[in-house]
Amino acid sequence: MKGIEDKSLDQLIEIVPESAYGANATMFSVALEGWKRGLKLKFFKKYIKNRVKIRYSLSNEEREIKFQLSLAEFVPKETRNITRSKKNTKDYLLKADIPTPQGRSFSGENEDDEIINYAKTLEYPLVIKPVSASLGIGVTTNIYDEETFSENLKHLRGNKGYKEIIVEQQVTGEDTRLFVVGDQVVSAFKRIAANVIGDGKHTIKELIELKNSNRKKTHMLAVLKLKLMLR
């Protein structure tokens, strides 16, 4: 972004342990960088629904800030509750006149037939997903006909147990995430779907193995290997 100095954290590649790969990489990286910059680092346990969760804080002589992964404690609880629900997020975006895909949410009280009939009013392709899941869990894209939609709906609500779901038209475009501190956007990055590009030398399987080898260098991707799916 213009006017913002690029401060690379390449040094983390060699010092983040494999046990911290995945979602915990953000906690390890933020905690480590804070400690390296002279802040006091403290880890502590927190019991949530009878489960032990690890939290940490960074402090100086004037202030202490507690974190959950990369999320600071001063992020309002209301904000966190909104973003945990795709329904609430969609509602707030619409209130702010921010364009969202056409669609709506359904609760456990809605019957499958009602949802299927609603899907008929939308243009294909469609997307179906749980209201509260994250990390792409339960999301099905590229639904182009009623039969496929019905099968995925029954699988999601029946086999997977997600009764509250959202049905939307599929929108294509760049997937960009923004990082906000206070009321300022301080960085942005574009998310690119996992892929391989042929080079005329390697097979698809070999290209996937090479890509997985490179993904090991990125802490968030190291545990998410590409798989060759044969049909």
Short mmCIF file of C-alpha atoms in Angstrom, two decimals, residues 6-134:
data_model
loop_
_atom_site.label_atom_id
_atom_site.label_comp_id
_atom_site.label_asym_id
_atom_site.label_seq_id
_atom_site.Cartn_x
_atom_site.Cartn_y
_atom_site.Cartn_z
CA ASP A 6 7.08 -2.99 3.82
CA LYS A 7 8.51 -4.80 6.83
CA SER A 8 9.20 -8.40 5.92
CA LEU A 9 9.00 -11.13 8.54
CA ASP A 10 11.06 -13.64 6.56
CA GLN A 11 13.05 -14.38 9.70
CA LEU A 12 10.06 -16.30 11.04
CA ILE A 13 10.55 -19.03 8.42
CA GLU A 14 13.47 -20.53 10.31
CA ILE A 15 12.30 -20.08 13.89
CA VAL A 16 8.59 -20.95 14.00
CA PRO A 17 8.37 -24.57 15.25
CA GLU A 18 6.23 -27.07 13.37
CA SER A 19 4.01 -27.42 16.46
CA ALA A 20 2.93 -23.82 15.85
CA TYR A 21 2.00 -24.35 12.20
CA GLY A 22 -1.59 -23.70 11.20
CA ALA A 23 -3.87 -21.28 13.07
CA ASN A 24 -1.42 -21.07 16.01
CA ALA A 25 1.20 -19.51 13.72
CA THR A 26 -0.45 -16.11 14.16
CA MET A 27 -0.22 -16.38 17.95
CA PHE A 28 3.42 -17.44 17.85
CA SER A 29 4.38 -14.74 15.32
CA VAL A 30 2.65 -11.84 17.09
CA ALA A 31 3.93 -12.95 20.51
CA LEU A 32 7.48 -13.37 19.21
CA GLU A 33 7.59 -10.02 17.43
CA GLY A 34 6.20 -8.21 20.47
CA TRP A 35 8.84 -9.81 22.71
CA LYS A 36 11.62 -8.98 20.24
CA ARG A 37 10.53 -5.33 20.29
CA GLY A 38 10.95 -5.12 24.07
CA LEU A 39 7.42 -5.84 25.26
CA LYS A 40 6.75 -8.17 28.18
CA LEU A 41 5.23 -11.45 27.00
CA LYS A 42 3.00 -13.59 29.21
CA PHE A 43 1.08 -16.79 28.40
CA PHE A 44 -1.87 -17.91 30.51
CA LYS A 45 -4.73 -20.42 30.53
CA LYS A 46 -8.38 -19.61 30.13
CA TYR A 47 -11.23 -22.05 30.68
CA ILE A 48 -14.00 -21.79 28.08
CA LYS A 49 -16.85 -24.32 28.17
CA ASN A 50 -14.74 -26.66 30.32
CA ARG A 51 -11.89 -26.57 27.82
CA VAL A 52 -8.43 -25.09 28.38
CA LYS A 53 -7.48 -22.35 25.93
CA ILE A 54 -4.08 -20.70 25.69
CA ARG A 55 -4.04 -16.91 25.64
CA TYR A 56 -1.21 -14.39 25.87
CA SER A 57 -0.57 -10.73 26.55
CA LEU A 58 1.97 -8.10 25.55
CA SER A 59 2.65 -5.17 27.85
CA ASN A 60 4.92 -2.26 28.70
CA GLU A 61 5.02 0.01 31.74
CA GLU A 62 1.80 1.74 30.71
CA ARG A 63 -0.48 -0.87 29.18
CA GLU A 64 -1.22 -4.59 28.82
CA ILE A 65 -3.14 -6.05 25.88
CA LYS A 66 -4.43 -9.63 25.88
CA PHE A 67 -4.73 -11.64 22.69
CA GLN A 68 -6.59 -14.61 21.27
CA LEU A 69 -4.42 -15.74 18.36
CA SER A 70 -4.04 -12.41 16.48
CA LEU A 71 -7.23 -10.87 17.91
CA ALA A 72 -6.70 -8.21 20.57
CA GLU A 73 -9.07 -8.06 23.54
CA PHE A 74 -10.21 -4.52 22.78
CA VAL A 75 -12.07 -5.70 19.67
CA PRO A 76 -15.69 -5.31 20.88
CA LYS A 77 -17.55 -8.50 21.77
CA GLU A 78 -20.43 -7.34 19.58
CA THR A 79 -18.10 -7.14 16.60
CA ARG A 80 -16.77 -10.65 17.23
CA ASN A 81 -20.30 -12.04 17.54
CA ILE A 82 -21.29 -10.41 14.25
CA THR A 83 -18.37 -11.84 12.32
CA ARG A 84 -18.87 -15.35 13.77
CA SER A 85 -22.26 -15.48 12.06
CA LYS A 86 -22.47 -15.23 8.27
CA LYS A 87 -26.11 -14.22 8.66
CA ASN A 88 -25.32 -11.31 10.99
CA THR A 89 -22.39 -10.25 8.83
CA LYS A 90 -24.60 -10.20 5.75
CA ASP A 91 -27.29 -8.20 7.57
CA TYR A 92 -24.80 -5.56 8.73
CA LEU A 93 -23.23 -5.27 5.29
CA LEU A 94 -26.66 -4.68 3.76
CA LYS A 95 -27.46 -2.03 6.38
CA ALA A 96 -24.25 -0.26 5.37
CA ASP A 97 -25.26 -0.42 1.67
CA ILE A 98 -22.34 -2.71 0.88
CA PRO A 99 -23.19 -5.05 -2.03
CA THR A 100 -23.56 -8.71 -1.09
CA PRO A 101 -24.59 -11.75 -3.16
CA GLN A 102 -28.33 -12.20 -3.49
CA GLY A 103 -29.57 -14.79 -1.05
CA ARG A 104 -30.80 -15.37 2.48
CA SER A 105 -30.35 -17.50 5.58
CA PHE A 106 -32.57 -20.27 6.92
CA SER A 107 -32.98 -21.56 10.47
CA GLY A 108 -33.54 -25.08 11.71
CA GLU A 109 -37.29 -24.44 11.59
CA ASN A 110 -37.27 -24.13 7.79
CA GLU A 111 -38.01 -27.34 5.88
CA ASP A 112 -35.77 -28.51 3.02
CA ASP A 113 -38.58 -28.07 0.49
CA GLU A 114 -38.93 -24.41 1.47
CA ILE A 115 -35.21 -23.85 0.91
CA ILE A 116 -35.27 -25.70 -2.43
CA ASN A 117 -38.21 -23.58 -3.61
CA TYR A 118 -36.34 -20.43 -2.64
CA ALA A 119 -33.26 -21.57 -4.55
CA LYS A 120 -35.42 -21.76 -7.69
CA THR A 121 -35.90 -17.98 -7.52
CA LEU A 122 -32.13 -17.38 -7.83
CA GLU A 123 -29.89 -17.62 -10.86
CA TYR A 124 -27.30 -20.39 -11.00
CA PRO A 125 -24.57 -21.06 -10.00
CA LEU A 126 -25.39 -21.14 -6.29
CA VAL A 127 -23.46 -21.51 -3.05
CA ILE A 128 -24.70 -23.24 0.09
CA LYS A 129 -22.93 -22.96 3.46
CA PRO A 130 -23.45 -23.13 7.23
CA VAL A 131 -24.24 -19.92 9.08
CA SER A 132 -21.61 -20.35 11.77
CA ALA A 133 -18.81 -22.61 10.46
CA SER A 134 -15.43 -21.24 9.41
#
